[in-house]
Amino acid sequence: MQAVTTSAGSPLPLGSRQFSEGINFSLFSRHASAVSLLLFNSVDDVLPALTLPLHSCIHRTGDIWHIMVHGIQGITLYAWQADGPDEPDNGHRFAPDKILLDPYTQALAGTDHLDFSHGSDTSERLHSDAGRRARCLLTDNSFDWQGDCPPAHPWCDTIIYETHVRGLTIHPSAMARCPGTFSGVIEKIPYLKELGITAIELLPVQEFYEHELIIRNPESGEHLRNYWGYSTVAFFAPKESYGSRHHPGCQVDEFKTMVRALHQAGIEIILDIVFNHTAEGDHTGPTLNFRGLDNSIYYLLEEDLRFYKNYSGTGNTLNCNHPVVRDYILDCLRHWVIDMHVDGFRFDLASVLGRDAHGNLLANPPLLERIAEDPILSRVKLIAEAWDAAGAYQVGSFPGMRWSEWNGQYRDDVRRFWRGDAGVTHAFASRLCGSSDIYMHSGKSPLHSINFITCHDGFTLNDLVCYAQKHNEANAEENRDGAHDNYSCNYGSEGPDEALEGVRLRQIKNMLTTLFLSRGVPMLLGGDEFRRSQQGNNNAYCQDNEISWYNWELLQQHEELHRFVRHLITLRRRLPVLCSEHFYSNEDILWFGPDLAAPDWHGPRSLLGCTIHAADTPPLCLLFNATADPVVFNIPPAETGNGWRILIDTARPAPKIPGESSRWLKKKQQSLLPPYSLQLLRSEQKSRGVSPQR
């Protein structure tokens, strides 16, 4: 490395930052006794070109270690080493020979060589692991945003598409120029826009290590990979392998290019972010950064300080409400908003963010309040997965009014109703109306409910109607993993069966129609619109293969379903009554059974009808038959001089032109619903010369 000089530097900002006089490096560690900065000439170098020990009297301000380096030319690759007490009994796990990543690094290089060797006891450490570690990379923030402006869609107009950067375009059928990358997402923007999507929610894109798993596929013998990415290594850094790797750090510019292109198409970007735990795992896991910098501050520890509290189900739990960790999380979110132009976040196992140092759930968690009230984050979308792996379930009671929530009860009740379970009609009606029983008591609105039938975690919609049991044998855990209660049904046989296609397609349409007719914010799992299958696997976290990838040949095979979903989204936009931020009043909606009497709310048959009256929409009528029998519904009369026009009938093919239909009821006050079907009717005046269908 060329000759460099150093000076004291500044404690802020944390991380690495280029200034006119040099590069400032800054790192938090309260309990370290010595810290060294390592500089590398290239990603392939085994040993650092220069090691710069920091002196506490010059390079330390409080708990921040800092140094300014002058004269560095070219790309800047660096890492840290920290010495201090190696006393697990006291919560300290310093390892002076470990190469540590900067928690604030905005990019990593050489991530194929992350060290995930397990065991952090001194006796198991290598003399030097520098040759097997990724490097932190100083990034250039000179990207041309070209006047980028966030779409800022209100919640009432938002349609979310949950997807995976790699899975979206890595399959050969995607015919992507840059498969499996941020650039590949750009290639699918015209498709997303035509479908009617206003926001994509990406599974984790912060740097994680896909090769951390040690299990093998029981059939092929190949190592399984961490596909989903819920095991973060560097929270500020976009994943290197989601870039083209044309040069170190290109993933940062390519992520920004993707965001800019999405915004130009009117599509927002929401990141799934995992602040509940890190990739360092339990006491036997690797030392990557936090553990070797200040283990007792970054993590929740058991009374026996050698071990970690595990509210995430993955081995450790971040100490989110410690002031230092709170600041770290706020700095990270601000980075993604300010520097990367992200529009929102979905917080994985968000209940962890409300636990104190002892693991207790706080009534007013300071971190959640700070996120909600932060002036930089005041307009971004905040979505909580309002539960964790230790039993907390806060759907409807998650602290604060800014937070929308994944509504797990919506998913379960809609699945159970359409499966024909007894006694769920009342719950289904509430989900359709925005879940007032869940949200009204806390002063929240339907728009706090993120409605979904399926998500990345569980069956796809196709598999929900093709499998009664999960089939996770490929995960090499003897089918023990994944949810056991899926509220699914195969309608006669397990797996694909051409003879059952009719009922399965209707049920897919029924659930999708329910999703887009419900008050709240709809979230569509990517690929459900063309029946993507995971072969019955409901926990495909480790399946970086055709089980998880989007096979775009299915789009042509199931073109009619795709057209149907476009029709649903178009129709939702044309009927603002479905998107209201308010709950229905008793005057807005009238419920009835097939005979126009009051519904049998808790009875054995899933049958329901309702009419909706609102000032901004002609009267609507919704009819639901989730039984295996045809049912005749008597329905209230349409408005004077009007008839009932059929906008949706899940027992018939979708119209060729989304949003258009010319069918009217044969009888003004009666409709026959085939088994497992749904109809949406609108009271309209017939044009002269148009008569009901005979």
mmCIF file of C-alpha atoms in Angstrom, residues 118-423:
data_model
loop_
_atom_site.group_PDB
_atom_site.id
_atom_site.type_symbol
_atom_site.label_atom_id
_atom_site.label_comp_id
_atom_site.label_asym_id
_atom_site.label_seq_id
_atom_site.Cartn_x
_atom_site.Cartn_y
_atom_site.Cartn_z
ATOM 1 C CA HIS A 118 -18.592 -22.278 14.301
ATOM 2 C CA GLY A 119 -17.140 -21.981 17.745
ATOM 3 C CA SER A 120 -15.964 -18.789 19.419
ATOM 4 C CA ASP A 121 -13.939 -20.285 22.245
ATOM 5 C CA THR A 122 -10.307 -19.185 22.238
ATOM 6 C CA SER A 123 -9.057 -22.730 21.742
ATOM 7 C CA GLU A 124 -10.923 -23.002 18.437
ATOM 8 C CA ARG A 125 -9.736 -19.759 16.873
ATOM 9 C CA LEU A 126 -7.361 -19.750 13.956
ATOM 10 C CA HIS A 127 -4.168 -17.763 14.286
ATOM 11 C CA SER A 128 -5.408 -15.582 11.443
ATOM 12 C CA ASP A 129 -8.640 -15.898 9.491
ATOM 13 C CA ALA A 130 -7.972 -12.843 7.342
ATOM 14 C CA GLY A 131 -7.796 -14.910 4.197
ATOM 15 C CA ARG A 132 -11.328 -16.209 4.662
ATOM 16 C CA ARG A 133 -13.190 -12.991 5.343
ATOM 17 C CA ALA A 134 -15.094 -10.426 3.349
ATOM 18 C CA ARG A 135 -13.831 -6.842 3.447
ATOM 19 C CA CYS A 136 -15.665 -3.638 4.169
ATOM 20 C CA LEU A 137 -15.717 -1.284 1.210
ATOM 21 C CA LEU A 138 -15.864 2.498 1.234
ATOM 22 C CA THR A 139 -18.558 3.483 -1.271
ATOM 23 C CA ASP A 140 -18.907 6.458 -3.583
ATOM 24 C CA ASN A 141 -22.138 8.388 -2.980
ATOM 25 C CA SER A 142 -22.045 10.348 -6.258
ATOM 26 C CA PHE A 143 -24.973 8.494 -7.876
ATOM 27 C CA ASP A 144 -27.098 10.559 -10.275
ATOM 28 C CA TRP A 145 -30.660 10.222 -9.016
ATOM 29 C CA GLN A 146 -31.966 12.309 -11.939
ATOM 30 C CA GLY A 147 -34.428 14.142 -9.751
ATOM 31 C CA ASP A 148 -35.887 10.951 -8.302
ATOM 32 C CA CYS A 149 -39.061 11.511 -6.315
ATOM 33 C CA PRO A 150 -40.847 8.814 -4.287
ATOM 34 C CA PRO A 151 -44.323 7.900 -5.569
ATOM 35 C CA ALA A 152 -45.730 8.299 -2.027
ATOM 36 C CA HIS A 153 -48.883 6.313 -2.675
ATOM 37 C CA PRO A 154 -51.373 6.611 0.187
ATOM 38 C CA TRP A 155 -52.115 3.374 1.992
ATOM 39 C CA CYS A 156 -55.615 3.286 0.514
ATOM 40 C CA ASP A 157 -54.178 3.026 -3.022
ATOM 41 C CA THR A 158 -51.385 0.586 -2.210
ATOM 42 C CA ILE A 159 -51.136 -2.892 -3.781
ATOM 43 C CA ILE A 160 -48.106 -4.800 -2.438
ATOM 44 C CA TYR A 161 -46.279 -7.562 -4.333
ATOM 45 C CA GLU A 162 -43.994 -9.624 -2.078
ATOM 46 C CA THR A 163 -41.075 -11.060 -4.007
ATOM 47 C CA HIS A 164 -37.441 -12.157 -3.900
ATOM 48 C CA VAL A 165 -34.688 -10.448 -5.882
ATOM 49 C CA ARG A 166 -32.969 -13.636 -6.987
ATOM 50 C CA GLY A 167 -36.031 -15.844 -7.347
ATOM 51 C CA LEU A 168 -37.893 -13.351 -9.522
ATOM 52 C CA THR A 169 -35.574 -13.676 -12.529
ATOM 53 C CA ILE A 170 -33.027 -16.456 -11.954
ATOM 54 C CA HIS A 171 -35.088 -19.175 -13.689
ATOM 55 C CA PRO A 172 -34.151 -19.577 -17.386
ATOM 56 C CA SER A 173 -37.777 -18.910 -18.344
ATOM 57 C CA ALA A 174 -37.379 -15.312 -17.150
ATOM 58 C CA MET A 175 -34.972 -14.751 -20.075
ATOM 59 C CA ALA A 176 -33.380 -11.963 -18.039
ATOM 60 C CA ARG A 177 -30.219 -10.246 -19.214
ATOM 61 C CA CYS A 178 -29.097 -9.967 -15.583
ATOM 62 C CA PRO A 179 -30.809 -12.922 -13.872
ATOM 63 C CA GLY A 180 -31.140 -12.940 -10.107
ATOM 64 C CA THR A 181 -30.000 -9.355 -9.571
ATOM 65 C CA PHE A 182 -31.257 -5.863 -8.813
ATOM 66 C CA SER A 183 -30.958 -5.196 -12.536
ATOM 67 C CA GLY A 184 -33.126 -8.229 -13.197
ATOM 68 C CA VAL A 185 -35.902 -6.655 -11.118
ATOM 69 C CA ILE A 186 -35.810 -3.673 -13.483
ATOM 70 C CA GLU A 187 -36.567 -6.014 -16.384
ATOM 71 C CA LYS A 188 -39.818 -7.046 -14.671
ATOM 72 C CA ILE A 189 -41.074 -3.496 -14.044
ATOM 73 C CA PRO A 190 -43.329 -3.431 -17.150
ATOM 74 C CA TYR A 191 -44.933 -6.669 -15.966
ATOM 75 C CA LEU A 192 -45.505 -5.308 -12.436
ATOM 76 C CA LYS A 193 -46.915 -2.059 -13.768
ATOM 77 C CA GLU A 194 -49.324 -3.829 -16.120
ATOM 78 C CA LEU A 195 -50.480 -6.069 -13.283
ATOM 79 C CA GLY A 196 -51.352 -2.982 -11.244
ATOM 80 C CA ILE A 197 -48.748 -3.224 -8.476
ATOM 81 C CA THR A 198 -47.897 -0.007 -6.603
ATOM 82 C CA ALA A 199 -45.240 -1.377 -4.209
ATOM 83 C CA ILE A 200 -42.863 -4.324 -4.166
ATOM 84 C CA GLU A 201 -41.811 -5.778 -0.840
ATOM 85 C CA LEU A 202 -38.425 -7.468 -1.196
ATOM 86 C CA LEU A 203 -37.240 -10.272 1.035
ATOM 87 C CA PRO A 204 -33.992 -9.275 2.778
ATOM 88 C CA VAL A 205 -31.458 -7.568 0.525
ATOM 89 C CA GLN A 206 -29.065 -6.579 3.309
ATOM 90 C CA GLU A 207 -25.859 -8.607 3.104
ATOM 91 C CA PHE A 208 -26.279 -12.186 4.306
ATOM 92 C CA TYR A 209 -24.270 -15.334 3.686
ATOM 93 C CA GLU A 210 -26.099 -17.869 1.569
ATOM 94 C CA HIS A 211 -23.544 -20.617 2.261
ATOM 95 C CA GLU A 212 -23.920 -20.656 6.037
ATOM 96 C CA LEU A 213 -26.055 -23.833 6.169
ATOM 97 C CA ILE A 214 -24.306 -27.145 6.745
ATOM 98 C CA ILE A 215 -27.230 -29.393 5.772
ATOM 99 C CA ARG A 216 -27.430 -31.242 2.458
ATOM 100 C CA ASN A 217 -30.296 -32.119 0.179
ATOM 101 C CA PRO A 218 -31.152 -35.748 1.036
ATOM 102 C CA GLU A 219 -31.569 -36.669 -2.649
ATOM 103 C CA SER A 220 -28.888 -34.685 -4.487
ATOM 104 C CA GLY A 221 -26.362 -34.454 -1.669
ATOM 105 C CA GLU A 222 -25.804 -30.776 -2.472
ATOM 106 C CA HIS A 223 -25.412 -28.234 0.310
ATOM 107 C CA LEU A 224 -28.607 -26.290 0.904
ATOM 108 C CA ARG A 225 -28.334 -22.509 0.816
ATOM 109 C CA ASN A 226 -29.813 -19.705 2.839
ATOM 110 C CA TYR A 227 -32.194 -18.476 0.148
ATOM 111 C CA TRP A 228 -34.564 -16.148 2.000
ATOM 112 C CA GLY A 229 -31.790 -14.176 3.710
ATOM 113 C CA TYR A 230 -33.143 -13.794 7.243
ATOM 114 C CA SER A 231 -29.652 -13.882 8.736
ATOM 115 C CA THR A 232 -28.111 -10.458 8.344
ATOM 116 C CA VAL A 233 -24.365 -9.871 8.340
ATOM 117 C CA ALA A 234 -24.259 -6.158 7.406
ATOM 118 C CA PHE A 235 -27.429 -4.096 7.847
ATOM 119 C CA PHE A 236 -26.316 -1.059 5.809
ATOM 120 C CA ALA A 237 -25.014 -3.026 2.817
ATOM 121 C CA PRO A 238 -26.985 -4.301 -0.205
ATOM 122 C CA LYS A 239 -26.133 -7.894 -1.021
ATOM 123 C CA GLU A 240 -23.085 -8.233 -3.230
ATOM 124 C CA SER A 241 -24.360 -11.271 -5.149
ATOM 125 C CA TYR A 242 -27.512 -9.349 -6.141
ATOM 126 C CA GLY A 243 -25.233 -7.083 -8.162
ATOM 127 C CA SER A 244 -23.434 -7.831 -11.409
ATOM 128 C CA ARG A 245 -19.992 -7.919 -9.733
ATOM 129 C CA HIS A 246 -18.554 -5.896 -12.595
ATOM 130 C CA HIS A 247 -16.462 -4.145 -9.971
ATOM 131 C CA PRO A 248 -16.359 -4.089 -6.155
ATOM 132 C CA GLY A 249 -19.300 -2.160 -4.755
ATOM 133 C CA CYS A 250 -21.313 -2.066 -7.981
ATOM 134 C CA GLN A 251 -24.233 -3.572 -6.070
ATOM 135 C CA VAL A 252 -24.794 -0.189 -4.395
ATOM 136 C CA ASP A 253 -25.218 1.712 -7.665
ATOM 137 C CA GLU A 254 -27.282 -1.111 -9.140
ATOM 138 C CA PHE A 255 -29.626 -1.086 -6.147
ATOM 139 C CA LYS A 256 -30.052 2.668 -6.561
ATOM 140 C CA THR A 257 -30.657 2.229 -10.294
ATOM 141 C CA MET A 258 -33.382 -0.291 -9.497
ATOM 142 C CA VAL A 259 -35.045 2.096 -7.039
ATOM 143 C CA ARG A 260 -34.884 4.961 -9.524
ATOM 144 C CA ALA A 261 -36.455 2.815 -12.260
ATOM 145 C CA LEU A 262 -39.207 1.586 -9.943
ATOM 146 C CA HIS A 263 -40.024 5.149 -8.911
ATOM 147 C CA GLN A 264 -40.153 6.264 -12.525
ATOM 148 C CA ALA A 265 -42.794 3.559 -13.042
ATOM 149 C CA GLY A 266 -44.748 4.721 -9.992
ATOM 150 C CA ILE A 267 -43.786 1.693 -7.880
ATOM 151 C CA GLU A 268 -42.579 2.013 -4.308
ATOM 152 C CA ILE A 269 -39.980 -0.269 -2.715
ATOM 153 C CA ILE A 270 -40.412 -1.767 0.756
ATOM 154 C CA LEU A 271 -37.558 -3.698 2.337
ATOM 155 C CA ASP A 272 -38.026 -6.686 4.626
ATOM 156 C CA ILE A 273 -35.500 -5.929 7.360
ATOM 157 C CA VAL A 274 -34.363 -8.232 10.177
ATOM 158 C CA PHE A 275 -33.426 -6.300 13.324
ATOM 159 C CA ASN A 276 -34.480 -9.056 15.718
ATOM 160 C CA HIS A 277 -31.264 -11.103 15.393
ATOM 161 C CA THR A 278 -28.015 -11.378 13.437
ATOM 162 C CA ALA A 279 -26.074 -14.054 11.571
ATOM 163 C CA GLU A 280 -23.781 -14.644 14.565
ATOM 164 C CA GLY A 281 -26.216 -17.144 16.068
ATOM 165 C CA ASP A 282 -25.865 -18.624 19.548
ATOM 166 C CA HIS A 283 -22.774 -19.138 21.719
ATOM 167 C CA THR A 284 -21.375 -21.645 19.217
ATOM 168 C CA GLY A 285 -21.831 -19.352 16.217
ATOM 169 C CA PRO A 286 -19.329 -17.307 14.202
ATOM 170 C CA THR A 287 -17.826 -14.013 15.324
ATOM 171 C CA LEU A 288 -18.412 -11.542 12.496
ATOM 172 C CA ASN A 289 -18.833 -8.085 14.020
ATOM 173 C CA PHE A 290 -21.202 -7.365 16.941
ATOM 174 C CA ARG A 291 -20.025 -10.250 19.131
ATOM 175 C CA GLY A 292 -16.387 -9.271 18.806
ATOM 176 C CA LEU A 293 -17.025 -5.547 19.302
ATOM 177 C CA ASP A 294 -19.325 -5.500 22.345
ATOM 178 C CA ASN A 295 -21.276 -8.684 22.879
ATOM 179 C CA SER A 296 -22.901 -7.641 26.171
ATOM 180 C CA ILE A 297 -24.368 -4.476 24.663
ATOM 181 C CA TYR A 298 -25.571 -5.702 21.281
ATOM 182 C CA TYR A 299 -27.308 -8.869 22.490
ATOM 183 C CA LEU A 300 -29.845 -9.944 25.102
ATOM 184 C CA LEU A 301 -28.083 -12.415 27.385
ATOM 185 C CA GLU A 302 -29.450 -14.997 29.778
ATOM 186 C CA GLU A 303 -28.785 -14.830 33.527
ATOM 187 C CA ASP A 304 -25.909 -17.135 32.732
ATOM 188 C CA LEU A 305 -24.172 -14.585 30.543
ATOM 189 C CA ARG A 306 -22.519 -17.244 28.402
ATOM 190 C CA PHE A 307 -25.828 -17.805 26.624
ATOM 191 C CA TYR A 308 -28.199 -15.724 24.515
ATOM 192 C CA LYS A 309 -31.881 -15.054 24.934
ATOM 193 C CA ASN A 310 -33.577 -16.423 21.844
ATOM 194 C CA TYR A 311 -36.844 -14.642 21.028
ATOM 195 C CA SER A 312 -36.090 -14.950 17.305
ATOM 196 C CA GLY A 313 -35.808 -18.732 17.123
ATOM 197 C CA THR A 314 -32.394 -18.418 15.478
ATOM 198 C CA GLY A 315 -30.000 -18.377 18.412
ATOM 199 C CA ASN A 316 -29.701 -14.747 19.475
ATOM 200 C CA THR A 317 -31.740 -11.589 19.975
ATOM 201 C CA LEU A 318 -30.553 -8.039 19.422
ATOM 202 C CA ASN A 319 -30.776 -5.785 22.481
ATOM 203 C CA CYS A 320 -32.932 -3.385 20.496
ATOM 204 C CA ASN A 321 -33.882 -1.005 23.297
ATOM 205 C CA HIS A 322 -30.361 -0.381 24.539
ATOM 206 C CA PRO A 323 -29.641 3.283 23.636
ATOM 207 C CA VAL A 324 -26.604 2.353 21.529
ATOM 208 C CA VAL A 325 -28.496 -0.309 19.573
ATOM 209 C CA ARG A 326 -31.495 2.005 19.179
ATOM 210 C CA ASP A 327 -29.223 4.615 17.613
ATOM 211 C CA TYR A 328 -27.706 1.985 15.349
ATOM 212 C CA ILE A 329 -31.118 0.875 14.069
ATOM 213 C CA LEU A 330 -32.247 4.487 13.526
ATOM 214 C CA ASP A 331 -29.028 5.284 11.651
ATOM 215 C CA CYS A 332 -29.542 2.221 9.467
ATOM 216 C CA LEU A 333 -33.137 3.098 8.562
ATOM 217 C CA ARG A 334 -32.157 6.688 7.797
ATOM 218 C CA HIS A 335 -29.379 5.430 5.522
ATOM 219 C CA TRP A 336 -31.802 3.348 3.468
ATOM 220 C CA VAL A 337 -34.188 6.292 3.169
ATOM 221 C CA ILE A 338 -31.705 9.124 2.607
ATOM 222 C CA ASP A 339 -28.977 7.417 0.594
ATOM 223 C CA MET A 340 -30.937 4.601 -1.063
ATOM 224 C CA HIS A 341 -34.396 6.267 -1.469
ATOM 225 C CA VAL A 342 -36.337 3.342 0.021
ATOM 226 C CA ASP A 343 -40.063 3.966 0.626
ATOM 227 C CA GLY A 344 -40.783 1.667 3.554
ATOM 228 C CA PHE A 345 -39.839 -1.270 5.721
ATOM 229 C CA ARG A 346 -41.411 -4.526 6.843
ATOM 230 C CA PHE A 347 -39.915 -5.467 10.227
ATOM 231 C CA ASP A 348 -39.434 -9.197 10.677
ATOM 232 C CA LEU A 349 -40.576 -10.495 14.100
ATOM 233 C CA ALA A 350 -41.175 -6.901 15.100
ATOM 234 C CA SER A 351 -42.345 -7.743 18.625
ATOM 235 C CA VAL A 352 -38.673 -8.266 19.492
ATOM 236 C CA LEU A 353 -38.185 -4.528 18.934
ATOM 237 C CA GLY A 354 -40.508 -3.917 21.882
ATOM 238 C CA ARG A 355 -38.642 -6.052 24.456
ATOM 239 C CA ASP A 356 -36.454 -4.618 27.221
ATOM 240 C CA ALA A 357 -33.070 -5.866 28.416
ATOM 241 C CA HIS A 358 -34.778 -8.646 30.375
ATOM 242 C CA GLY A 359 -36.913 -9.721 27.451
ATOM 243 C CA ASN A 360 -40.141 -8.229 28.785
ATOM 244 C CA LEU A 361 -42.567 -6.567 26.372
ATOM 245 C CA LEU A 362 -42.660 -2.819 27.012
ATOM 246 C CA ALA A 363 -45.912 -0.844 27.048
ATOM 247 C CA ASN A 364 -44.262 2.085 25.217
ATOM 248 C CA PRO A 365 -41.088 0.764 23.596
ATOM 249 C CA PRO A 366 -38.679 3.652 23.022
ATOM 250 C CA LEU A 367 -37.324 2.197 19.785
ATOM 251 C CA LEU A 368 -40.746 1.831 18.179
ATOM 252 C CA GLU A 369 -41.661 5.355 19.246
ATOM 253 C CA ARG A 370 -38.415 6.780 17.898
ATOM 254 C CA ILE A 371 -38.882 5.059 14.542
ATOM 255 C CA ALA A 372 -42.455 6.305 14.294
ATOM 256 C CA GLU A 373 -41.601 9.879 15.311
ATOM 257 C CA ASP A 374 -38.262 10.260 13.549
ATOM 258 C CA PRO A 375 -38.511 13.259 11.175
ATOM 259 C CA ILE A 376 -36.541 11.495 8.430
ATOM 260 C CA LEU A 377 -38.816 8.454 8.574
ATOM 261 C CA SER A 378 -42.069 10.373 9.050
ATOM 262 C CA ARG A 379 -43.465 9.515 5.600
ATOM 263 C CA VAL A 380 -42.129 6.043 4.955
ATOM 264 C CA LYS A 381 -44.376 3.004 5.232
ATOM 265 C CA LEU A 382 -43.851 0.985 8.417
ATOM 266 C CA ILE A 383 -45.099 -2.609 8.528
ATOM 267 C CA ALA A 384 -44.733 -4.848 11.567
ATOM 268 C CA GLU A 385 -44.765 -8.609 11.658
ATOM 269 C CA ALA A 386 -46.413 -8.186 15.054
ATOM 270 C CA TRP A 387 -45.234 -11.369 16.732
ATOM 271 C CA ASP A 388 -42.037 -13.214 17.585
ATOM 272 C CA ALA A 389 -40.784 -16.743 18.205
ATOM 273 C CA ALA A 390 -41.229 -16.533 21.983
ATOM 274 C CA GLY A 391 -44.996 -16.272 22.063
ATOM 275 C CA ALA A 392 -45.654 -12.552 21.670
ATOM 276 C CA TYR A 393 -48.636 -11.889 19.381
ATOM 277 C CA GLN A 394 -49.529 -8.210 19.004
ATOM 278 C CA VAL A 395 -51.715 -8.073 15.896
ATOM 279 C CA GLY A 396 -54.127 -5.242 16.669
ATOM 280 C CA SER A 397 -52.154 -4.063 19.683
ATOM 281 C CA PHE A 398 -48.737 -3.275 18.244
ATOM 282 C CA PRO A 399 -47.627 -0.014 19.894
ATOM 283 C CA GLY A 400 -48.140 3.237 17.988
ATOM 284 C CA MET A 401 -50.467 4.520 15.300
ATOM 285 C CA ARG A 402 -47.852 4.710 12.523
ATOM 286 C CA TRP A 403 -47.476 0.965 12.240
ATOM 287 C CA SER A 404 -49.444 -1.210 9.851
ATOM 288 C CA GLU A 405 -49.339 -4.922 10.586
ATOM 289 C CA TRP A 406 -49.277 -8.215 8.765
ATOM 290 C CA ASN A 407 -52.715 -9.529 9.723
ATOM 291 C CA GLY A 408 -52.126 -13.222 10.376
ATOM 292 C CA GLN A 409 -55.731 -13.671 11.516
ATOM 293 C CA TYR A 410 -56.899 -12.437 8.118
ATOM 294 C CA ARG A 411 -54.858 -15.164 6.420
ATOM 295 C CA ASP A 412 -56.157 -17.922 8.691
ATOM 296 C CA ASP A 413 -59.842 -16.937 8.727
ATOM 297 C CA VAL A 414 -60.072 -16.488 4.961
ATOM 298 C CA ARG A 415 -58.386 -19.851 4.383
ATOM 299 C CA ARG A 416 -60.682 -21.587 6.866
ATOM 300 C CA PHE A 417 -63.852 -20.042 5.418
ATOM 301 C CA TRP A 418 -63.086 -21.120 1.859
ATOM 302 C CA ARG A 419 -62.037 -24.565 3.058
ATOM 303 C CA GLY A 420 -65.542 -24.849 4.482
ATOM 304 C CA ASP A 421 -64.657 -24.991 8.170
ATOM 305 C CA ALA A 422 -67.659 -24.699 10.474
ATOM 306 C CA GLY A 423 -68.197 -21.638 12.624
#
